[in-house]
Structures are given as C-alpha cells and as structure tokens.
C-alpha cells in the first residue's frame, strides 16, 4: 500500500510529510525527512492535544464519488456544519445511549464510514466496534460471531451485505446469540421487502426496529429515516425527512407532482451537512446540482410519496427504464426478481430496442444452478408480480455483479454490456475487475 502512496506522492509536490502506521510488520520503503513512523511520533507526543480552532467553513475532506456517468466528482465538505450534522443525526437516528455498543460495517473510504464510523459516533462519545476484514473470513458467520462476542446493540449495514448473508444460509446466523441487538439500520440502496423481512426476523429476532436511512455523499449525513420506536415502519421506505430537511418531488419542469406520483427528488432548503462544492470544478457543481430545478438541490434520485406521506426512493434518475412510454424503476423489477426463492440478487437495466424504445435486461445471481426452465419461470414471475410491461426481455445468469467498494451495483456498466458495446465506460470505482470479464463472456 505504501508503494502506491509513494507513486501518488511523487505527483503531489504540495504534500510535505507522510505518517506511516506499522500495521502488519512487513518491509515498508521510507523516505527520510518526508516519511515518519506513527509509533515514533506517538512516543514523543503529549497526552493532551488541544483542538486547533478553525473557521467553520474550512475544508474538512474531499471525497470522490462516482456519479452515474463518467469521471468521479470530488465532494467538498467543511468543518462545522458537517460535524454538527453527523453528530446530531447519529444521536437521533440511532437513538444513541451511553451503554450502547454500536457497529457500522461500512468501509471507512465510503461516506458512510466517514459520517457513521468516524465523525458522528466519535463526536457523540459512542462506544464503537471497528472491524477491519471481510464478512466471510474466516467463515460466513463472522458478523454474528462479532455481534455475540462484543454484545453489539446497534448494527448498521447495507442491503447488499444482507442479500449475501441470505445466500450464505441461515445456519450461520442461528449458531449465535444475537440477543444484545436492539436496533438495526440499512444504507446505500433501497432494501427489497424480502431482505427487510429476513433482517427483521433472523437478525433482529422480530424485536428490533430497522432504520432505512436515505442520504448521499453530497448530503454529508442522513436526510430521511424513521426515528426508531416513534415512526411506524414500512419495509422498503426510508419513511420521513429528519427535522430541518425539506424534500420536494418535482416533474421535469420543476413543478411539484401530486402525492403518489413519482418524480425527481429535490431538497428545498439548506442543511448543515450539505456539500459546499465539487473540488476544482465549481461550474460542474452548479450545473449538476443547481441548474435543472432553480432554487433547489437536485439529488439525482427519483422518489414517490405515498398517501401517508412516506417517501419511497425509486433509484437514480439515469437508471429509469422507459418501455413503450411507461417509466419503470429498476428497483421494482429487481425486487420482483429477488422475491423468487431461487434468486439471491438481481440488477436490471434498459437497453435500446427499436420497437419499445427500451427493452429490459436482467442480470441475476442465483442461489441454485441455472437452467432454461428457470429463465422462463423468472420472466413469468416478474410478469405476475408487476405486469407484462415489466417482464425482462433478457435474463443473464452470473456469479457476481459489478459493484463499487460500497456495494452499489454499477448499472452504467451493465447497460453497456446489455447493449453489446465493445468498450464499457469509466471503471475506476469498480471493486473487482474480474466480474466484468466474466459478464462479457456469458452470452445468452
Ligand atoms: C449513503 C450513501 C447515494 C445514493 C443515493 C441513492 C442510494 C442510499 C438509500 C439509497 C434507497 C436508501 N451515499 N441510496 N441510501 N436508496 N434507499 N436508504 O449511500 O453517495 O454512496 O450514494 O445511494 O441513490 O442517491 S452515496
């Protein structure tokens, strides 16, 4: 890892010092004068380290997020508002108490790791379980072993992980005492009702509320979520905005749509944790977030509000599929596929079709072996669940889906593959490159 950092440092003349933590005891190349060992610095350091006063708007970090097209954007967060928002939302959403042992399984490099592994819980003085490692090493019960061992009370994880646990089998869960848990959370994408119910009953023992938290790298912290114990839950809905958050759902002209109808999700008032810009590209910042709907922050997601005022996120605006003039959200079709007992995970994209405008291509990970019969059965299953329009035209079976490190399916790459493009777009945020090669090889 240090060698990779050295390559980056060679191109970054503004960096003067590099602090290196001895982690696994291997040989590490050190450049005298520039590179400093953490343990040597700590030996000499005072136990008291007063915080350096900074202006509230001093940049705190820049976090690169892929966006659905092209080149990653450096999201700029600042000191006071971000920290305040991360702390407050942590306290509200997780109903944090002194005796809690809180575990957020997110990678620290994702915004969820920043806000809800590091800044939020630390500011709130929470006891945090920090885990470095895979969920299936040394075995597929790793998470449940840790929950039991450390008596974790709050668990915050992603639907993609939950679907993997379901695939690995209930026996890994049943081996362990999970009675310490009192609250569960999800983040990163919509959770399909099947996975919600499994999480609720198998992990939560039917007694723990699930907070489905909707937010973005750009928002800094959670924007919509139930408040545990206070908000009646609906599986698949992120429920209601937090205090101070003012969502609006608008059509392509920027007019609010009637309740029940889908549209673009915007935020009508500023909040403390909001991004302050895109690093080095203020024009892109304006164009991306503030130009389409004047006076509002454009989230890039589609959403719908139901008759009870609950919000349902319907996926990214760019992921909407248009079949013969009917707009379908990818998550609906994916949920229908995953509700079939043999399906572990599914990703759905549109591909150009001369007749219908777009045809539906589904990439499906199975719990069992593929067969032609299952392919037709799945098509019929979606047709029964949603309707004829939503029936996938192609179903490709695969062992894995292309994902980012935070577990988001990269539908943009799947779109390229489904439409038979020779070259797929930017892959810098792809976690496992071998998945792409395999997907390209598997033709129907
Ligand atoms: C926290 C995070 C942001 C995008 C966002 C949505 C999707 C996140 C949910 C969700 C439905 C959720 N930041 N998303 N949480 N969709 N329900 N609870 O994920 O910048 O990496 O991604 O993720 O599309 O715009 S992120």
XYZ file of C-alpha atoms and ligand atoms in Angstrom:
470
model
C 0.000 0.000 0.000
C 2.855 2.351 0.843
C 4.338 1.874 -2.629
C 1.052 3.025 -4.152
C 1.058 6.039 -1.844
C 4.658 6.789 -2.886
C 3.625 6.878 -6.535
C 0.852 9.338 -5.697
C 3.203 11.440 -3.583
C 5.675 11.685 -6.463
C 2.916 13.537 -8.351
C 1.862 15.673 -5.350
C 4.570 18.250 -4.594
C 2.359 20.037 -2.038
C 2.491 17.078 0.369
C 5.331 17.625 2.835
C 5.004 14.769 5.345
C 3.613 11.257 5.300
C 2.789 9.481 8.586
C 3.073 5.695 8.329
C 1.398 3.235 10.714
C 3.123 -0.120 11.176
C 0.235 -2.451 10.582
C 1.324 -5.988 9.695
C 5.092 -5.754 10.230
C 6.170 -6.057 6.588
C 9.025 -4.126 4.914
C 7.959 -0.563 4.146
C 10.001 1.818 1.972
C 10.541 5.067 3.917
C 11.861 8.334 2.507
C 13.933 10.080 5.187
C 12.747 13.596 6.008
C 9.321 13.082 4.430
C 8.051 9.810 5.929
C 7.522 9.483 9.696
C 6.571 6.450 11.764
C 3.350 6.832 13.750
C 4.717 4.921 16.760
C 7.788 7.178 16.977
C 5.668 10.325 16.810
C 3.289 8.968 19.460
C 6.159 8.121 21.836
C 7.135 11.766 21.892
C 3.609 13.225 21.833
C 1.831 14.871 24.770
C -1.280 13.089 26.091
C -3.162 16.363 25.737
C -3.839 17.519 22.232
C -5.924 20.699 22.162
C -8.001 21.095 19.017
C -6.805 23.717 16.584
C -9.524 26.367 16.184
C -10.615 26.569 12.563
C -13.062 28.678 10.652
C -16.398 26.844 10.343
C -16.079 26.705 6.564
C -12.524 25.327 6.464
C -12.451 22.296 4.142
C -12.577 19.074 6.179
C -12.279 16.431 3.470
C -12.811 15.822 -0.209
C -14.487 12.521 -1.035
C -14.647 11.263 -4.602
C -17.937 9.758 -5.684
C -18.511 8.060 -8.994
C -21.811 9.520 -10.123
C -23.656 7.525 -12.731
C -21.706 8.895 -15.679
C -18.044 9.398 -16.332
C -15.470 10.993 -14.147
C -15.597 10.974 -10.325
C -16.507 14.201 -8.514
C -14.574 15.435 -5.500
C -17.294 16.314 -2.986
C -16.108 19.103 -0.663
C -17.261 19.046 2.950
C -16.405 21.630 5.568
C -15.716 21.633 9.283
C -18.546 22.851 11.497
C -21.740 22.077 9.612
C -20.647 18.594 8.593
C -19.548 17.620 12.110
C -22.677 19.006 13.711
C -24.894 17.221 11.229
C -23.068 13.882 11.535
C -23.293 14.024 15.336
C -26.936 15.115 15.587
C -28.250 12.673 13.005
C -26.266 9.874 14.671
C -27.937 10.657 18.001
C -31.416 10.935 16.503
C -31.480 8.022 14.096
C -29.656 5.520 16.312
C -31.293 6.772 19.497
C -27.829 6.602 20.986
C -27.493 5.749 24.683
C -24.494 5.627 26.989
C -24.463 1.815 27.273
C -24.719 1.099 23.523
C -22.109 -0.819 21.555
C -22.505 0.483 18.039
C -21.212 -1.181 14.879
C -21.341 0.337 11.428
C -19.861 -2.170 8.970
C -19.104 0.412 6.259
C -15.695 0.807 4.639
C -14.046 3.954 6.024
C -13.419 5.134 2.470
C -17.166 5.464 1.818
C -19.130 8.474 3.106
C -20.958 6.110 5.477
C -17.603 5.241 7.031
C -16.743 8.920 7.370
C -20.024 10.062 8.904
C -21.132 6.994 10.866
C -17.928 5.148 11.720
C -15.761 8.156 12.484
C -17.153 11.690 12.833
C -20.719 11.186 14.106
C -20.161 8.487 16.756
C -16.863 9.989 17.927
C -18.419 13.443 18.399
C -21.257 11.806 20.315
C -18.860 9.863 22.555
C -20.215 6.495 21.451
C -18.602 3.102 22.036
C -17.795 1.877 18.548
C -16.852 -1.542 17.252
C -14.348 -1.059 14.454
C -13.820 -4.079 12.200
C -11.186 -4.486 9.553
C -11.791 -7.524 7.392
C -14.207 -9.422 5.209
C -17.698 -10.612 6.221
C -16.859 -14.192 5.172
C -13.439 -14.690 6.727
C -12.571 -16.944 8.471
C -16.174 -18.076 7.899
C -19.549 -16.758 6.764
C -20.678 -16.245 10.345
C -18.024 -13.601 11.045
C -20.505 -10.761 11.678
C -22.667 -12.799 14.027
C -19.644 -14.074 15.885
C -18.588 -10.449 16.480
C -22.066 -9.307 17.495
C -22.196 -12.097 20.071
C -18.645 -11.577 21.330
C -18.901 -7.806 21.818
C -22.604 -7.674 22.716
C -23.334 -5.223 19.875
C -26.588 -3.310 20.434
C -26.831 -1.295 17.189
C -25.904 -2.714 13.784
C -25.760 -0.528 10.665
C -25.071 -2.291 7.348
C -26.018 -2.375 3.649
C -28.704 -4.326 1.740
C -26.011 -5.802 -0.499
C -24.460 -7.433 2.587
C -27.848 -8.636 3.828
C -28.519 -10.354 0.498
C -25.134 -12.068 0.731
C -25.998 -13.341 4.235
C -29.293 -14.707 2.970
C -27.452 -16.505 0.191
C -24.903 -17.987 2.612
C -27.668 -19.585 4.671
C -29.461 -19.148 7.992
C -27.359 -21.749 9.839
C -24.511 -19.194 10.120
C -26.847 -16.875 11.992
C -28.570 -19.492 14.118
C -25.267 -20.564 15.691
C -25.001 -17.273 17.581
C -26.685 -15.372 20.369
C -27.787 -12.051 18.888
C -29.981 -11.037 21.817
C -27.845 -7.951 22.565
C -29.134 -6.234 19.391
C -31.844 -3.610 19.892
C -31.678 -1.589 16.669
C -30.796 -2.316 13.028
C -30.020 0.056 10.168
C -29.527 -0.059 6.404
C -27.955 2.317 3.917
C -26.692 2.517 0.370
C -29.643 1.439 -1.707
C -33.274 0.575 -1.320
C -33.890 -2.638 0.565
C -36.191 -5.128 -1.110
C -39.024 -6.336 1.160
C -37.685 -9.940 1.162
C -34.322 -8.844 2.547
C -36.052 -6.480 5.011
C -38.155 -9.294 6.455
C -35.153 -11.597 6.746
C -33.121 -8.881 8.506
C -36.040 -8.116 10.815
C -36.799 -11.699 11.826
C -33.468 -13.552 11.543
C -31.112 -10.857 12.777
C -33.416 -8.677 14.830
C -35.398 -11.566 16.305
C -38.570 -9.635 15.491
C -37.869 -7.133 18.251
C -35.511 -4.551 16.659
C -36.735 -1.629 14.556
C -34.945 -1.175 11.208
C -33.917 2.347 10.264
C -33.733 2.571 6.454
C -31.579 5.665 6.042
C -31.573 7.610 2.762
C -28.737 10.030 2.123
C -25.761 10.717 -0.150
C -22.072 11.585 -0.138
C -23.266 15.078 -1.003
C -25.667 15.405 1.941
C -22.963 14.526 4.490
C -25.442 12.785 6.769
C -28.799 11.040 6.912
C -31.686 13.013 5.360
C -34.611 10.621 5.598
C -35.111 7.815 8.079
C -37.632 6.542 10.573
C -36.973 7.520 14.192
C -36.790 4.167 15.983
C -39.745 3.461 18.197
C -41.548 6.598 17.060
C -42.113 6.120 13.322
C -44.266 3.147 12.244
C -42.127 1.214 9.748
C -42.908 0.227 6.168
C -40.425 -2.233 4.631
C -38.702 -0.581 1.660
C -39.477 3.019 2.612
C -36.992 5.449 4.175
C -40.126 6.915 5.781
C -39.850 10.637 6.602
C -37.364 13.512 6.454
C -35.391 14.377 9.590
C -36.046 17.738 11.280
C -34.887 20.596 9.055
C -34.921 18.550 5.852
C -37.438 19.747 3.257
C -37.810 17.276 0.357
C -39.810 18.099 -2.759
C -40.692 15.779 -5.623
C -40.880 17.616 -8.933
C -41.506 16.890 -12.622
C -39.122 17.787 -15.438
C -40.404 21.395 -15.396
C -39.614 21.773 -11.724
C -43.266 21.684 -10.597
C -44.215 19.634 -7.575
C -46.032 16.433 -8.523
C -49.221 15.337 -6.748
C -48.806 12.916 -3.861
C -48.468 9.333 -5.083
C -46.720 10.272 -8.304
C -43.011 9.683 -8.974
C -40.614 12.471 -9.835
C -37.199 13.933 -9.177
C -36.280 14.259 -5.543
C -35.023 17.718 -4.581
C -34.220 19.392 -1.283
C -35.719 22.854 -0.943
C -33.737 24.274 1.985
C -30.089 24.120 3.005
C -28.960 21.881 5.895
C -25.706 21.929 7.903
C -24.086 18.852 6.335
C -24.594 19.777 2.694
C -21.680 19.731 0.288
C -20.029 23.071 -0.378
C -18.788 22.305 -3.870
C -17.006 19.984 -6.252
C -13.273 20.272 -5.753
C -11.701 22.205 -8.597
C -14.885 22.379 -10.677
C -17.381 24.957 -9.432
C -19.047 25.019 -12.838
C -19.842 21.316 -12.687
C -21.156 21.830 -9.139
C -23.636 24.456 -10.340
C -24.617 22.534 -13.413
C -25.025 19.160 -11.679
C -26.959 20.152 -8.569
C -28.445 23.610 -9.008
C -29.334 24.261 -12.640
C -32.077 21.780 -13.508
C -34.535 22.878 -10.820
C -33.884 26.516 -9.906
C -33.515 27.222 -6.192
C -33.413 23.575 -5.123
C -30.734 20.958 -4.597
C -31.178 18.149 -7.144
C -30.411 14.775 -5.554
C -30.322 12.763 -8.793
C -32.747 10.205 -7.320
C -36.355 9.563 -8.216
C -38.875 9.209 -5.431
C -42.573 8.959 -4.664
C -44.565 9.944 -1.594
C -47.415 7.639 -0.574
C -50.780 8.556 0.922
C -49.289 8.539 4.440
C -46.561 10.960 3.418
C -43.879 8.241 3.413
C -41.066 8.546 0.870
C -40.073 5.691 -1.448
C -36.772 6.065 -3.290
C -37.098 4.707 -6.828
C -33.437 4.714 -7.864
C -31.233 7.106 -9.818
C -32.847 9.342 -12.447
C -30.444 7.927 -15.070
C -31.445 4.360 -14.251
C -35.130 4.743 -15.111
C -36.204 2.410 -17.886
C -38.724 3.540 -20.448
C -40.625 0.648 -22.016
C -43.091 1.739 -24.690
C -43.542 5.062 -22.942
C -44.002 3.562 -19.470
C -41.448 4.516 -16.851
C -40.231 1.641 -14.703
C -37.860 1.915 -11.800
C -35.065 -0.630 -11.716
C -35.628 -1.381 -8.018
C -39.226 -2.525 -8.648
C -38.186 -5.112 -11.199
C -35.189 -6.163 -9.097
C -37.375 -6.617 -6.019
C -39.749 -8.796 -8.023
C -36.860 -10.989 -9.176
C -35.390 -11.285 -5.685
C -38.780 -12.315 -4.308
C -38.342 -15.589 -6.234
C -36.949 -18.197 -3.815
C -34.053 -19.158 -6.083
C -32.753 -15.621 -6.688
C -30.072 -14.129 -4.459
C -29.548 -10.816 -6.216
C -30.585 -9.036 -9.400
C -29.696 -5.935 -11.384
C -31.945 -4.577 -14.082
C -31.071 -2.136 -16.863
C -32.561 -0.852 -20.085
C -31.034 -1.500 -23.490
C -32.026 0.143 -26.762
C -34.884 -1.587 -28.577
C -36.191 -0.413 -31.931
C -39.764 -1.363 -31.112
C -40.266 -0.464 -27.456
C -37.660 2.271 -27.059
C -36.019 0.254 -24.334
C -36.008 -3.438 -23.525
C -35.360 -4.824 -20.063
C -32.165 -6.746 -19.407
C -31.773 -8.517 -16.074
C -28.557 -9.837 -14.567
C -29.370 -12.470 -11.989
C -27.305 -14.187 -9.286
C -28.883 -17.498 -8.272
C -28.871 -19.465 -5.051
C -29.047 -22.629 -7.187
C -27.847 -23.774 -10.630
C -29.132 -22.015 -13.756
C -31.453 -23.655 -16.270
C -33.507 -22.653 -19.288
C -36.626 -23.550 -17.373
C -35.728 -21.190 -14.550
C -35.108 -18.420 -17.060
C -38.674 -18.656 -18.382
C -40.018 -19.099 -14.878
C -38.367 -15.853 -13.755
C -39.785 -13.924 -16.686
C -43.256 -15.146 -15.792
C -42.678 -14.426 -12.126
C -41.955 -10.739 -12.815
C -44.919 -10.593 -15.141
C -47.157 -11.905 -12.360
C -45.676 -9.623 -9.703
C -45.717 -6.339 -11.639
C -47.258 -6.804 -15.068
C -46.468 -7.684 -18.669
C -44.590 -4.426 -19.309
C -42.024 -5.231 -16.653
C -41.212 -8.706 -17.922
C -37.476 -8.865 -18.678
C -36.552 -9.442 -22.319
C -33.147 -10.908 -21.467
C -32.077 -12.710 -18.343
C -28.399 -13.419 -17.888
C -27.223 -15.616 -15.069
C -23.997 -14.545 -13.434
C -21.967 -15.344 -10.308
C -21.469 -11.732 -9.312
C -22.495 -8.194 -10.253
C -20.116 -5.291 -10.867
C -20.095 -3.184 -7.709
C -18.305 -0.279 -6.137
C -16.433 -0.799 -2.879
C -19.505 0.382 -1.015
C -21.574 -2.338 -2.696
C -23.512 -0.270 -5.193
C -24.320 -2.048 -8.433
C -22.721 -0.223 -11.349
C -25.739 -0.249 -13.664
C -23.948 2.029 -16.102
C -21.505 -0.802 -16.897
C -24.330 -3.320 -17.146
C -26.119 -1.023 -19.597
C -23.027 -1.007 -21.795
C -22.800 -4.801 -21.636
C -26.518 -5.331 -22.232
C -26.455 -3.124 -25.318
C -23.474 -5.036 -26.690
C -20.944 -2.174 -26.525
C -17.364 -3.237 -27.162
C -15.962 -0.768 -24.647
C -17.561 -0.013 -21.290
C -17.246 3.419 -19.656
C -15.111 4.560 -16.730
C -14.309 1.693 -14.335
C -12.120 3.467 -11.765
C -14.543 2.810 -8.912
C -15.124 -0.864 -9.749
C -14.233 -3.167 -6.846
C -13.479 -6.402 -8.709
C -12.408 -6.221 -12.339
C -12.729 -9.948 -12.965
C -16.525 -9.617 -12.669
C -16.639 -7.546 -15.863
C -14.645 -10.036 -17.894
C -16.931 -12.865 -16.765
C -20.069 -10.883 -17.562
C -18.872 -10.132 -21.062
C -18.143 -13.821 -21.635
C -21.583 -15.054 -20.588
C -23.857 -14.605 -23.591
C -27.432 -15.743 -23.585
C -25.020 6.984 1.966
C -24.734 6.680 0.527
C -26.021 7.820 -2.604
C -27.129 7.135 -3.378
C -28.454 7.825 -3.230
C -29.420 6.695 -3.538
C -28.764 5.498 -2.910
C -28.554 5.475 -0.400
C -30.504 4.680 0.193
C -30.474 4.785 -1.218
C -32.626 3.970 -1.354
C -31.702 4.181 0.805
N -24.069 7.654 -0.171
N -29.243 5.276 -1.542
N -29.297 5.115 0.671
N -31.529 4.427 -1.982
N -32.736 3.848 -0.003
N -31.817 4.046 2.144
O -25.080 5.620 0.045
O -23.173 8.788 -2.189
O -22.615 6.443 -1.824
O -24.837 7.033 -2.573
O -27.359 5.804 -2.862
O -29.496 6.507 -4.918
O -28.536 8.928 -4.124
S -23.603 7.503 -1.722
